[in-house]
Coordinates of C-alpha atoms in Angstrom, one line a residue:
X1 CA -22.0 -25.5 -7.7
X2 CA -18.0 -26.7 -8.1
X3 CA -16.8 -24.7 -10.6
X4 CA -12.9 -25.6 -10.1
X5 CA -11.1 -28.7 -8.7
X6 CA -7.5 -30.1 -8.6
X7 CA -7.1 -33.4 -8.0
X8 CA -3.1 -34.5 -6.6
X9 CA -2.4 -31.8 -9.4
X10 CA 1.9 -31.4 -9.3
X11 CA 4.4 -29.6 -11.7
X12 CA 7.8 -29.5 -12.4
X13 CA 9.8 -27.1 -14.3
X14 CA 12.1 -28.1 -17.1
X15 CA 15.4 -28.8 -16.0
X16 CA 14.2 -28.4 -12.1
X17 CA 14.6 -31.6 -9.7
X18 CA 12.0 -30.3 -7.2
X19 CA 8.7 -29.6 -8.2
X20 CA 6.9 -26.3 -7.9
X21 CA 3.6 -28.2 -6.9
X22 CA 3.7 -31.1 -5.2
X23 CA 0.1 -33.0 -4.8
X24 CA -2.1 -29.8 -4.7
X25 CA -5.7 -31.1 -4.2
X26 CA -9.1 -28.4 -3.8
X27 CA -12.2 -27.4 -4.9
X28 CA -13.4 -24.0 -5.5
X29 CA -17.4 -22.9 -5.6
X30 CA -18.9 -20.8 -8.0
X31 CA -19.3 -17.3 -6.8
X32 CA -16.2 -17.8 -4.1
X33 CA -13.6 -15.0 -3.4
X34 CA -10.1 -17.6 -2.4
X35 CA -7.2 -15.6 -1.2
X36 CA -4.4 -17.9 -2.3
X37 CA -1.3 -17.3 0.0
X38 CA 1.8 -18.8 1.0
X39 CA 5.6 -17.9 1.3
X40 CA 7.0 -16.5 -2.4
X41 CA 8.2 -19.5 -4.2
X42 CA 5.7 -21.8 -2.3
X43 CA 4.2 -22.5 -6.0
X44 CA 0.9 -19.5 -6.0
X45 CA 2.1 -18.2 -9.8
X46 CA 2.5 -22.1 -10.8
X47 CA -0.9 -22.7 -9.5
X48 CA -2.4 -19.9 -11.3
X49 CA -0.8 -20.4 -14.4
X50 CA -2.1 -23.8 -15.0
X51 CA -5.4 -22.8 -14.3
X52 CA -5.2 -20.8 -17.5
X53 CA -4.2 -23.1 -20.1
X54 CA -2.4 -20.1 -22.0
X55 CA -0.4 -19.5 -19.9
X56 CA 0.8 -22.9 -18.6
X57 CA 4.7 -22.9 -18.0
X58 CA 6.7 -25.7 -20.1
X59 CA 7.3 -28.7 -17.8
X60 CA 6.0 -31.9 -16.5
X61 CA 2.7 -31.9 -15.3
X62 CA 0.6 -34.5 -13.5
X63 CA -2.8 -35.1 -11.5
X64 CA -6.0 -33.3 -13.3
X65 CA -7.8 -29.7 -13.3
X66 CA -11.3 -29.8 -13.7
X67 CA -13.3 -26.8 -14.8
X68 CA -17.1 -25.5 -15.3
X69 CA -18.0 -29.3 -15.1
X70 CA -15.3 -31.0 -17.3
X71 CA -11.8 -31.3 -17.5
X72 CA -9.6 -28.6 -18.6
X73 CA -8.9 -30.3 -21.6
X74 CA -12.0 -30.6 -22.8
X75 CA -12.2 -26.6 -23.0
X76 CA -12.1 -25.0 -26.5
X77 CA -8.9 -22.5 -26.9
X78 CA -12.0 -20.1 -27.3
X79 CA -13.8 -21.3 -24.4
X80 CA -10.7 -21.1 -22.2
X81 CA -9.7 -17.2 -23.9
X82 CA -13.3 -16.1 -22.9
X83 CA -14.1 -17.8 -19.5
X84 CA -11.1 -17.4 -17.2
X85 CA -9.7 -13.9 -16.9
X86 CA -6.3 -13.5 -15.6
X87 CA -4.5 -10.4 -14.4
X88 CA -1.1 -10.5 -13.8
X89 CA 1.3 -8.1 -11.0
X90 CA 2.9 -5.9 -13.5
X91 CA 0.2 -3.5 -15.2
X92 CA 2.8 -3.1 -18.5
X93 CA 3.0 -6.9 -18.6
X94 CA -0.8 -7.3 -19.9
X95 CA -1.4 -4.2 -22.4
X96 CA -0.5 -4.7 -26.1
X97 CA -2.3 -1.4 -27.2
X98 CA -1.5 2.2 -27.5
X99 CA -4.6 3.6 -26.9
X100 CA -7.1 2.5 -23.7
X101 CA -9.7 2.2 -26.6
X102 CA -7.9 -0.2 -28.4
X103 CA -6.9 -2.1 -25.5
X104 CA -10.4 -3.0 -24.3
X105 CA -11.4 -4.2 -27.9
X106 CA -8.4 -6.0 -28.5
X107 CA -9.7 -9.4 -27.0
X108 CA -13.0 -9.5 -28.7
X109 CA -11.3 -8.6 -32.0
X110 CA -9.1 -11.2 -31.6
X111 CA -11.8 -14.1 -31.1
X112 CA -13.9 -12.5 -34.2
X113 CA -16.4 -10.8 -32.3
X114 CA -18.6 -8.1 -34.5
X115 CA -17.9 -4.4 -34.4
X116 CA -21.8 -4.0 -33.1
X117 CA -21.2 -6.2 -30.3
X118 CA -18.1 -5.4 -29.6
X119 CA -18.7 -1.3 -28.8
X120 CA -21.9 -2.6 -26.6
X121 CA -20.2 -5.0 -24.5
X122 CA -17.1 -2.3 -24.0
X123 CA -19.8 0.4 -23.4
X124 CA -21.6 -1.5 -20.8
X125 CA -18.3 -2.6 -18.4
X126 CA -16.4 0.6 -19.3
X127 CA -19.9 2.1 -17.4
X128 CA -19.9 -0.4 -14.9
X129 CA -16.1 0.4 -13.9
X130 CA -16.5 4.4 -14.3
X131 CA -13.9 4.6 -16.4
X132 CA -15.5 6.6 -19.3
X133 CA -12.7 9.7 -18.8
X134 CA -9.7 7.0 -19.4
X135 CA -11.6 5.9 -22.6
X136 CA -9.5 7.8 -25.7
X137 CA -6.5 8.1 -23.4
X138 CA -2.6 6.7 -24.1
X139 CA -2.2 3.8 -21.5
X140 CA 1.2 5.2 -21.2
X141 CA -0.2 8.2 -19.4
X142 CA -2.2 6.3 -17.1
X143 CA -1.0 5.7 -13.7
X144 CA -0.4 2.3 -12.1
X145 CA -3.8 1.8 -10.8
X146 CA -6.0 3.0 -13.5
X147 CA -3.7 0.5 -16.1
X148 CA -4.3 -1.9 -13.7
X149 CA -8.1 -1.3 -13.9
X150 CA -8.4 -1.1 -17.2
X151 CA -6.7 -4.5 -17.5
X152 CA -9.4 -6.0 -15.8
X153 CA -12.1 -4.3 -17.4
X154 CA -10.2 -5.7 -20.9
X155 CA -10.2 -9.2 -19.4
X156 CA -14.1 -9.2 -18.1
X157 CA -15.6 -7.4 -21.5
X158 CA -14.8 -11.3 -23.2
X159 CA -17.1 -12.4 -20.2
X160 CA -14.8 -13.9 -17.9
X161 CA -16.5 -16.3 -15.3
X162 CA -13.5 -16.9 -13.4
X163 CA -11.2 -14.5 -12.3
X164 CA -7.4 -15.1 -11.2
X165 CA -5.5 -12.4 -9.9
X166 CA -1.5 -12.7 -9.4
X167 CA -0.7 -10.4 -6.8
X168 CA -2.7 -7.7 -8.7
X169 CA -1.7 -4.9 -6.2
X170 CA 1.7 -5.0 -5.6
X171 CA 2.7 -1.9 -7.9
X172 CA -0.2 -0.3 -6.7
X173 CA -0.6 2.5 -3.4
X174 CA -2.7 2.0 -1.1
X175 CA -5.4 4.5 -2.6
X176 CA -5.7 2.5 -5.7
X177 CA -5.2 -1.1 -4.4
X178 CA -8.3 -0.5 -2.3
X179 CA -10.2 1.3 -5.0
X180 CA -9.0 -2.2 -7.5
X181 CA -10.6 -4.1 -4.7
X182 CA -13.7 -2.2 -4.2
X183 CA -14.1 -3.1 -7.9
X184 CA -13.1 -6.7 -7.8
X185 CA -16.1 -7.0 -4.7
X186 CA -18.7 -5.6 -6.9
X187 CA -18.0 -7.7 -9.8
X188 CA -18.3 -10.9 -7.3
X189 CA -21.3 -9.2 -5.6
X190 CA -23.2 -7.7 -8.5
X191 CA -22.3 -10.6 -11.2
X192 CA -21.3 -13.6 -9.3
X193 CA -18.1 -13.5 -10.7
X194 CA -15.9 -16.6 -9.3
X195 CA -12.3 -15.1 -7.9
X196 CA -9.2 -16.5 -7.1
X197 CA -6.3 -13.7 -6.2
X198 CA -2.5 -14.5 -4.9
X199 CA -2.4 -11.4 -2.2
X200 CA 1.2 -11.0 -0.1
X201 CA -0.8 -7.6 1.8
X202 CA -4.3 -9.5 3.7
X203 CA -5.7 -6.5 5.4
X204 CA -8.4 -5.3 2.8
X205 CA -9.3 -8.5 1.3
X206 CA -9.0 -11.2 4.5
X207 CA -12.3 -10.6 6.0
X208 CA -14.0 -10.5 3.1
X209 CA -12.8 -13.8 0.8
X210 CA -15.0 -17.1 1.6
X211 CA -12.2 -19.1 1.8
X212 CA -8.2 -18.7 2.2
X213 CA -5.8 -21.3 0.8
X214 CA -2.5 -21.7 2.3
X215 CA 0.3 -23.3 0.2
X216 CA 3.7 -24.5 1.5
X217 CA 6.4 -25.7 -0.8
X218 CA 4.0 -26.8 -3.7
X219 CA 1.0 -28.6 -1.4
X220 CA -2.4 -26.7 0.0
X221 CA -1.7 -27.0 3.9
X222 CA -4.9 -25.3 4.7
X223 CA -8.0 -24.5 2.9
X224 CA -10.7 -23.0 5.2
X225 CA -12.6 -20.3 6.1
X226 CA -11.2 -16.6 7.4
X227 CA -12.0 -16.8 11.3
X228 CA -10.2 -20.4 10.9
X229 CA -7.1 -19.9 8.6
X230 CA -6.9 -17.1 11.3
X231 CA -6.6 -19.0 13.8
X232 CA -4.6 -21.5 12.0
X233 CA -1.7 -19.0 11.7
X234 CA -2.2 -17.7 15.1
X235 CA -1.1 -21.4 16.5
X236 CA 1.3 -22.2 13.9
X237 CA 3.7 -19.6 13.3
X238 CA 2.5 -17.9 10.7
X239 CA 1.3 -14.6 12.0
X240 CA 2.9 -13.2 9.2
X241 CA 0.0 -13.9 6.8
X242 CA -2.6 -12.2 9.4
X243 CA -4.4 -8.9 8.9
X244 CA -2.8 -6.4 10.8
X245 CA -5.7 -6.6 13.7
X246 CA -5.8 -10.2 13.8
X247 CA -2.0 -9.7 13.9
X248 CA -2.1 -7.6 16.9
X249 CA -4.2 -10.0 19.4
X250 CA -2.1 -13.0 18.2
X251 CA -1.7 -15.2 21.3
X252 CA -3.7 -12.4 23.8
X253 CA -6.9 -13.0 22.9
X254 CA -8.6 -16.6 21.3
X255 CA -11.1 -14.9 18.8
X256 CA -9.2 -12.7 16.3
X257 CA -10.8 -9.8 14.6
X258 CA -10.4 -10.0 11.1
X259 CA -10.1 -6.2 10.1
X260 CA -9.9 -2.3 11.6
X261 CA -13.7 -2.2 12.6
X262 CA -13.7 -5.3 14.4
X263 CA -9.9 -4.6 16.2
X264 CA -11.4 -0.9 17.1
X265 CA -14.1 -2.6 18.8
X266 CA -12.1 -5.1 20.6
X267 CA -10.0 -2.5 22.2
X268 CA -12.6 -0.9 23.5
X269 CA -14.2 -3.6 25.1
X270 CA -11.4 -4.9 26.8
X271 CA -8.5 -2.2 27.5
X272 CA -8.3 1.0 28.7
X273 CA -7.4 4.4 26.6
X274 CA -3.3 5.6 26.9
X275 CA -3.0 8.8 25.1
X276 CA 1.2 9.2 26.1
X277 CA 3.1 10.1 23.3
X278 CA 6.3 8.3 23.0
X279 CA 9.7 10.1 23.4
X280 CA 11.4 10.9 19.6
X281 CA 14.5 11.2 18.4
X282 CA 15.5 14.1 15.8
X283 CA 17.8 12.5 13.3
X284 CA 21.9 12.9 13.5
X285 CA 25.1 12.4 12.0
X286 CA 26.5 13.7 8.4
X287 CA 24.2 13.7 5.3
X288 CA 25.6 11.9 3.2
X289 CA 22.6 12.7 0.3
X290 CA 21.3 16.2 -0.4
X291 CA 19.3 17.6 -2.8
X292 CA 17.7 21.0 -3.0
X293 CA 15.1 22.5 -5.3
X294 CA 15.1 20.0 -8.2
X295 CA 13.3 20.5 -11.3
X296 CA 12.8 17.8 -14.1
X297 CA 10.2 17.4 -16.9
X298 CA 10.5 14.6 -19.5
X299 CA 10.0 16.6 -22.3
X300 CA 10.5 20.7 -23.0
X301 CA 6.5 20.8 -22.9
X302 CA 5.2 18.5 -20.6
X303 CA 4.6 19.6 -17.1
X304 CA 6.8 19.2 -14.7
X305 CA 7.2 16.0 -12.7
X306 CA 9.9 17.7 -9.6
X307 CA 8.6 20.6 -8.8
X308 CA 11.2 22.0 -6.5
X309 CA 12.1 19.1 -4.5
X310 CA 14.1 19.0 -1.0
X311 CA 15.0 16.4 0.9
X312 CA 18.2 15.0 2.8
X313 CA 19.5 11.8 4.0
X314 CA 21.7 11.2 7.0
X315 CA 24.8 8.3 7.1
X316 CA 23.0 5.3 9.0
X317 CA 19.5 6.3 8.5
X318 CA 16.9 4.3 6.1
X319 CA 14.3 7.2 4.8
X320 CA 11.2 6.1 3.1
X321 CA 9.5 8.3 0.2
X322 CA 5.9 7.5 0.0
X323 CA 2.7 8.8 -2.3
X324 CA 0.6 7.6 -5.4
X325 CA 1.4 5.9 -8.7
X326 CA 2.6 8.8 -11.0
X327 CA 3.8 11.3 -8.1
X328 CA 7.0 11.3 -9.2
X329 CA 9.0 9.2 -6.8
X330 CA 10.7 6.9 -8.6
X331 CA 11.5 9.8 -11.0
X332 CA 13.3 11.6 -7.6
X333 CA 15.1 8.4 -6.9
X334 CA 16.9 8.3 -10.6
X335 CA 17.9 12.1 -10.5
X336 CA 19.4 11.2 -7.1
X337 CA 21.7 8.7 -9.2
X338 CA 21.9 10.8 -12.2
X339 CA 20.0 8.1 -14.7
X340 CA 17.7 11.4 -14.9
X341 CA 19.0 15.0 -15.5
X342 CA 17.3 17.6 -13.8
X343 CA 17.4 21.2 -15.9
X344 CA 17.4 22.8 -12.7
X345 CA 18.7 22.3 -9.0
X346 CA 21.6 20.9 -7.1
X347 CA 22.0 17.3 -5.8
X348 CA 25.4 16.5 -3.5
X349 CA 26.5 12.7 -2.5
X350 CA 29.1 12.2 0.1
X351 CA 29.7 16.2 0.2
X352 CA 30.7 16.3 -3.4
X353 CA 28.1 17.5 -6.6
X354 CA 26.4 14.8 -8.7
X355 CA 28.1 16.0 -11.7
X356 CA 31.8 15.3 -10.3
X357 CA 31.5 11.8 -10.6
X358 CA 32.7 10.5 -13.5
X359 CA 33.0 7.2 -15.2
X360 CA 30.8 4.8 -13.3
X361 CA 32.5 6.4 -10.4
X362 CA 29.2 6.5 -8.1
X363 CA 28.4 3.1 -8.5
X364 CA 31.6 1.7 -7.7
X365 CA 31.7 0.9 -3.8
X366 CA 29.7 4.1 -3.4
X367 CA 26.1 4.1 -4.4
X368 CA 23.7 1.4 -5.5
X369 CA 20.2 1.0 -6.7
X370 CA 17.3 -1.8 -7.0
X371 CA 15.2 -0.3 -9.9
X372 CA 11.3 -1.0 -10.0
X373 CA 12.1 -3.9 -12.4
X374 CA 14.4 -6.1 -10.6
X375 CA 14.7 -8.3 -13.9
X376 CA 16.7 -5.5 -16.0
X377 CA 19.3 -6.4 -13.4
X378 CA 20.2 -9.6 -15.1
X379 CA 21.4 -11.1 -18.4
X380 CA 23.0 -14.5 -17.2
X381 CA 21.5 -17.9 -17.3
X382 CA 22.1 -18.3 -13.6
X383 CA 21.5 -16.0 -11.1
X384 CA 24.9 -17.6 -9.8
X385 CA 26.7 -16.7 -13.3
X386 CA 25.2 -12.9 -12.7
X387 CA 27.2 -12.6 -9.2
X388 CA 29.8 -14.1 -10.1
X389 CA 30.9 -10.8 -12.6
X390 CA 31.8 -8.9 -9.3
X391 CA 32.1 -11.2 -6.2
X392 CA 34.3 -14.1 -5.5
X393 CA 32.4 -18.1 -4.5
X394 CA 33.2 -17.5 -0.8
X395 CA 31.4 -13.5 -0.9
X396 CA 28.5 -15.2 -2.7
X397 CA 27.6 -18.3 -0.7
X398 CA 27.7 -15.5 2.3
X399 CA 25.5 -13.4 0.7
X400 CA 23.5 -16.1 -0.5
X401 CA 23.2 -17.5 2.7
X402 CA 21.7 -14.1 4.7
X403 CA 19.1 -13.8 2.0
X404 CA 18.5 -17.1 1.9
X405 CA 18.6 -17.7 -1.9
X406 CA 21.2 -20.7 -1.8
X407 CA 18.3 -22.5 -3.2
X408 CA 17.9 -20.2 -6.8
X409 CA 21.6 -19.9 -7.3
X410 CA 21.6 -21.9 -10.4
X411 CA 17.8 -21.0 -11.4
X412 CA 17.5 -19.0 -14.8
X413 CA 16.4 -15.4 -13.3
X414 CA 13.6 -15.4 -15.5
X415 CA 11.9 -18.3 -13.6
X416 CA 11.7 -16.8 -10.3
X417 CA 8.7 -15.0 -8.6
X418 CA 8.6 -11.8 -8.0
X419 CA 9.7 -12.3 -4.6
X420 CA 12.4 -14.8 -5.4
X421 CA 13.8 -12.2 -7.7
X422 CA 13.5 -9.2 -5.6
X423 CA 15.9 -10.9 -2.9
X424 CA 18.5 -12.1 -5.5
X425 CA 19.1 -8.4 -7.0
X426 CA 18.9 -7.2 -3.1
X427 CA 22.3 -9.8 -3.0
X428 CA 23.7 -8.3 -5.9
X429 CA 23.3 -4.8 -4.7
X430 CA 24.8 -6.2 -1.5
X431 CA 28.2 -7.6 -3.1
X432 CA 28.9 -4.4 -4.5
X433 CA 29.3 -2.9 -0.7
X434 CA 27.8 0.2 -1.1
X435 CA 27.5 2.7 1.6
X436 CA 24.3 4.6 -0.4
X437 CA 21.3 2.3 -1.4
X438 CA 18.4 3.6 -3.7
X439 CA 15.6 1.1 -3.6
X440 CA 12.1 1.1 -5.6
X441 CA 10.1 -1.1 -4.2
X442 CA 12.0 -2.9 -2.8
X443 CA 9.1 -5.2 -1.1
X444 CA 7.2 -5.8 -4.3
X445 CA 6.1 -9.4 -4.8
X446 CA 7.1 -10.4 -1.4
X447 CA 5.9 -12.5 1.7
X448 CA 5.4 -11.5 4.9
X449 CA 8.4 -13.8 6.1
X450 CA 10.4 -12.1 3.7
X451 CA 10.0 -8.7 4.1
X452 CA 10.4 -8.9 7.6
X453 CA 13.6 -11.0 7.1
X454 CA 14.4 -7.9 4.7
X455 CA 13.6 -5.2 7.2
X456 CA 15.9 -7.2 9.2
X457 CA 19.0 -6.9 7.1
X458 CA 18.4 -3.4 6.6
X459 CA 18.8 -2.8 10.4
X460 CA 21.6 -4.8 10.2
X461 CA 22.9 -2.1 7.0
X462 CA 22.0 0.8 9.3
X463 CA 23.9 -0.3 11.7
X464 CA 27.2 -0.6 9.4
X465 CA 26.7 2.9 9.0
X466 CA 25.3 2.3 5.1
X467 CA 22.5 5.0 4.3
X468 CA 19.2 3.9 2.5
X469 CA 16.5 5.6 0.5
X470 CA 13.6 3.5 -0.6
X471 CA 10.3 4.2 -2.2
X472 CA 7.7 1.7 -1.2
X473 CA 3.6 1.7 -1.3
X474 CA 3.9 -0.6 1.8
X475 CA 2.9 1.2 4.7
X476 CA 3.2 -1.4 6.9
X477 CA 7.1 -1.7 6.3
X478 CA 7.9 1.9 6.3
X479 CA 6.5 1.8 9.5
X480 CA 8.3 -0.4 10.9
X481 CA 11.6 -0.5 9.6
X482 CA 12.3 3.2 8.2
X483 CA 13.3 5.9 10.7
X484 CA 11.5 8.8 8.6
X485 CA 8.9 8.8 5.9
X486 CA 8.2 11.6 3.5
X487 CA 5.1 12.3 1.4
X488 CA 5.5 13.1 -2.0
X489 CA 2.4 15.0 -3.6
X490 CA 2.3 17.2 -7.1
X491 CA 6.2 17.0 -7.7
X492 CA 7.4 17.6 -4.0
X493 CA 7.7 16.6 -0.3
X494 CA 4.6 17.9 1.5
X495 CA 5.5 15.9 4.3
X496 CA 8.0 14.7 6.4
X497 CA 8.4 13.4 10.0
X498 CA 9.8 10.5 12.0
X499 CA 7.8 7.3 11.0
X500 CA 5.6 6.7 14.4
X501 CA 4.7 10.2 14.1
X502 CA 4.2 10.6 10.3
X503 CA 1.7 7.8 10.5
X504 CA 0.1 8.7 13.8
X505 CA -1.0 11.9 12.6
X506 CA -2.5 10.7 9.2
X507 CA -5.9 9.9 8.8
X508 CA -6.2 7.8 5.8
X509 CA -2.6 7.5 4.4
X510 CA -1.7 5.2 7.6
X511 CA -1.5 1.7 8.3
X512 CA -4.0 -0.4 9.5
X513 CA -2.6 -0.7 13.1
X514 CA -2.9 3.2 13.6
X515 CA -6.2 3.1 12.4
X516 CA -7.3 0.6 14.4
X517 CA -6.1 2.4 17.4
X518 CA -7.0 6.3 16.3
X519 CA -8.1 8.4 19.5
X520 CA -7.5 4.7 22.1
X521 CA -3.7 5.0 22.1
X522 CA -1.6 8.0 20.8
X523 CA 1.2 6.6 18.2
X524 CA 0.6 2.9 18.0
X525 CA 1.4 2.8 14.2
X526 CA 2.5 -1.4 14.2
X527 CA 0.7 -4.6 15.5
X528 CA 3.9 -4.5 17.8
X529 CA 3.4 -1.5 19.2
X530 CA 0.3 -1.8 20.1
X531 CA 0.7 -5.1 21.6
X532 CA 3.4 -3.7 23.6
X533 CA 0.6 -1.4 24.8
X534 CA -1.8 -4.4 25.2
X535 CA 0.3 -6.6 27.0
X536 CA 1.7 -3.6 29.7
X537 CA -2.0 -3.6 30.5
X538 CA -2.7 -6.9 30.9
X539 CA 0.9 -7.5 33.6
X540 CA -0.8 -4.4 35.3
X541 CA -4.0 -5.8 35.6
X542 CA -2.2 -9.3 37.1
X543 CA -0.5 -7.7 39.5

C-alpha cells in the first residue's frame, strides 16, 4: 500500500533564484527502507523537510505531497506530530530536556497524552531499544550514539509510522552507527515501520533498503532497486555512492556485490590469494606538533578525559586520530590549540611551548582549526561577507573556486547543508594560510564526490609542506588520504601505525575493503587497492 507520493513537487528558498527541488516526482510503499542520496546540496534535507510539515523551510513551494492516503494538507497538526518521526544529523539539535526521562515524555506531554499512558508507552520502546540503564541519566553525559538513540526512541513512543532520517550517522563511529542501524532494521522488521534516511556512508545500509533514490540538483534521476541503482552508478560515474565492495568490482566484473559477505565470496571464486605485504615508509622530517603526557579533566572531580596522552606530528604529514563518541578526541585536539588547559603535561608547536604564544599569536598564519560545529565559524549574512574580514576578492574567488563553493558565496551560512557548510569553513581556514590544521570532522555531512575532492586538496596541503591533524569516524577517508592513524581508547593512544597497516591489522575497527579481503590479500585496506590487486591479476591471466 502507497503510503507517500510527490507529484512534480519543487521548492525554492526565499530570496534564492534556483530552486532546491526542481520537479521531484515518487512514491514510496508502506513498510519500505529508501536510502535517499545524491551530491550535498542536490536538495535531500529540502526533500525531507517538506515531508514533515513542521519543519517546512519558508519559500515557494509547488506540486503536491500526498500522505497515508490524502494530501498533506489534509493532516491534523496532531496527526502530522504523531505519524512522521524525524531525526535530524546533529544529536544536540533534537533534545529539549535535561534528563533522558524527561526527554522521552516530552512529546506525549506536549500532545496531552495521560500520565498512565504515557509511562506504558515509554516503558514498552525504552524495552524494545535496551535502553533501560540510560533511563534517569543527564543527556549531556551520554555519548553521541546513545543521544542519538534515545532521539529516536523519543520520536517512535508518539507512534511514528514513518520514519525520516537526515544523515542520522554522521557524528556517530562506526560502532554506534551500526548499532543505530541494527535498531532502525528491527523497527522496520518487527513493526513495519516505513523509513526514509538521507545516508552520505552506503556500506551498512545499501544492501539492505528496498529501494535507493538518487537526486541531482533538485530532480529524482533514479529510483530503483539496490542490484540496479548499483549498477546505475557503475555506468554513469557515480561510483562514489557505491558500497565499498560494489565499489571495488566497478567496471571488472557486471554483477556487483552489494556488501563484505557477498565481495568475500566473489574474490574467492574468481581470483587467486596474494599474501605480499607492501613496502612502508617510517615517517620523516621535523615535528612541528608535540605533546607528551597530557592530563585534562573538566572539573576538579570528574574523571579524567586525557589520561597521559602522547602523540607527534611531522611538517607535511596529515595524521588521523580515531575511536568512539566520548573518547576524548576532540577534547585532545582543543588542548593542542590551547581552547582547553591541561593541569598537567607539556604541548610544543613549531619547537616552541603552547604557553609562549601570546595574543592570538597561534592563529595568525600559524595554526588553524575546523571545530565540530562548522557554523560557530560564522556570523555574516553571506558566507562571502565572512571571508572577506581576512582575504582580499581575488584570494577568495581562488579559494572559492578549488572548493568549488562559487555557487554559496552570497548564501546566508545558515542555509547550507552540512556539506555545503563544511567546505565553506575549510576555505576560511584556507585564507588564513596556515602551516598547522586541526580538523574535527572534517568529512561530516559530506558526499562521496566531496570528500574525495577534499582528500584531494589535502594532498595538495601536504605537499606545500602544511601539517594536518584531523579527527574523523570515517574510516574509509583515513584510509585513504592520512599517512598514519592513531586509536584513541580510555583517555590515550593505544594505537598507532601507518594507515595501510593500522587498518590491515584490525579486525573490526577497519574498513569495509579490508574486511572484505581479510586472510585473500594482505593490506588491501581501499576499494583501490584492492583493485590494483584485481586488475594485476587479471593482465596476468591475459597474457
Amino acid at each position: 500500500m502507497e503510503i507517500l507520493s510527490c507529484e512534480d513537487l519543487s521548492f525554492k528558498y526565499n530570496g534564492e533564484e534556483k530552486p532546491a527541488l526542481d520537479g521531484c516526482s515518487f512514491s514510496v510503499n508502506s513498510g519500505e527502507i529508501i536510502l535517499l542520496c545524491g551530491k550535498s546540496g542536490s536538495g535531500k534535507s529540502t526533500l525531507l523537510k517538506l515531508l514533515k510539515r513542521e519543519l517546512s523551510p519558508a519559500g515557494e513551494k509547488k506540486g503536491r505531497i500526498f500522505l497515508f492516503g490524502g494530501e498533506q494538507d489534509r493532516l491534523s497538526d496532531r496527526e502530522g506530530a504523531e505519524m512522521i518521526g524525524f531525526v535530524m544529523q546533529n544529536p544536540d539539535d533534537q533534545t529539549v530536556c535535561d534528563k533522558v526521562s524527561a526527554e522521552l515524555c516530552f512529546g506525549l506531554e506536549s500532545l496531552g497524552v495521560s500520565s498512565g499512558e504515557i509511562l506504558a508507552r515509554v516503558g514498552e520502546m525504552v524495552g524494545f531499544f535496551g535502553i533501560e540503564p540510560l533511563y534517569d541519566r543527564d543527556i549531556s553525559t551520554l555519548s553521541g550514539g546513545q543521544k542519538q538513540l534515545v532521539n529516536l526512541c523519543s520520536v517512535m513512543v508518539s507512534g511514528a509510522r514513518l520514519l525520516l532520517l537526515d544523515e542520522p550517522t554522521a557524528q556517530l563511529d562506526p560502532v554506534a552507527a551500526k548499532d543505530f542501524l541494527h535498531i532502525l532494521h528491527r523497527l522496520n522488521d518487527e513493526l513495519g515501520l516505513t523509513v526514509i534516511i538521507a545516508e552520505h556512508n552506503p556500506d551498512d545500509i545499501f544492501s539492505s533498503c528496498d529501494r535507493v533514490l538518487y537526486m541531482e540538483k533538485g530532480r529524482t534521476e533514479f529510483f530503483g532497486e539496490p542490484s540496479k541503482a548499483a549498477e546505475y552508478f557503475s555506468s554513469h560515474g557515480l561510483a562514489e555512492f557505491l558500497p565499498a565492495a560494489a565499489k571495488i568490482f566497478s567496471g571488472i566484473s557486471d554483477s556487483l556485490p552489494l556488501d563484505v559477505r557477498a565481495a568475500k565470496l566473489k574474490l574467492e571464486k574468481g581470483f587467486k590469494p596474494d599474501m605480499t605485504v607492501s613496502d612502508s615508509e617510517s615517517p620523516s622530517g621535523e615535528i612541528v606538533l608535540k605533546a607528551e603526557n597530557l592530563w585534562q579533566r573538566y572539573e576538579k572531580n570528574e574523571p579524567d578525559i586525557l589520561k597521559g596522552v602522547d602523540i607527534s606530528v611531522r611538517k607535511g604529514e596529515c595524521l588521523a586520530l580515531l575511536g568512539s563518541n566520548g573518547a576524548g578526541k576532540s577534547t585532545l585536539l582543543k588542548a593542542l590549540c590551547g581552547a582547553e588547559k591541561c593541569y598537567m603535561g607539556k604541548i610544543t608547536l613549531f619547537g616552541k611551548k603552547l604557553s609562549s604564544y601570546k595574543n592570538g599569536s597561534l592563529f595568525r598564519n600559524n595554526t588553524a582549526v575546523l571545530p565540530q560545529d562548522p557554523y560557530a565559524m560564522f556570523a555574516k549574512e553571506s558566507v562571502a561577507e565572512e571571508l572577506r574580514e581576512n582575504a582580499s576578492e581575488e584570494q577568495i574567488k581562488a579559494v572559492a573556486g578549488r572548493l568549488d563553493i562559487e555557487e554559496l558565496l552570497e548564501r546566508h551560512p545558515y542555509d547550507l547543508s552540512g556539506g555545503e557548510i563544511q567546505n565553506c569553513a575549510f576555505a576560511k581556514i584556507l585564507l588564513s594560510k596556515p602551516k598547522l590544521i586541526l580538523l574535527d570532522e572534517c568529512t561530516k555531512g559530506m558526499d562521496g564526490f566531496r570528500r574525495k575532492e577534499l582528500g584531494e586538496i589535502l594532498g595538495e596541503l601536504k605537499g606545500e609542506g602544511v601539517t594536518l591533524m584531523l579527527v574523523t569516524h570515517d574510516l574509509e577517508f583515513a584510509a585513504k588520504y592520512c599517512d598514519r592513524c592513531a586509536l584513541f581508547f580510555d583517555g590515550k593512544i593505544v594505537s598507532e601505525d601507518n594507515s595501510r597497516q593500522f587498518f590491515a591489522k584490525n579486525n573490526f575497527y577497519t574498513t569495509a575493503a579490508a574486511r572484505s579481503t581479510k586472510g585473500f590479500f594482505a593490506d588491501t585496506v581501499t576499494p583501490e587497492q584492492v583493485r590494483e590487486k584485481l586488475l594485476a591479476q587479471r593482465g596476468a591471466d591475459d597474457e
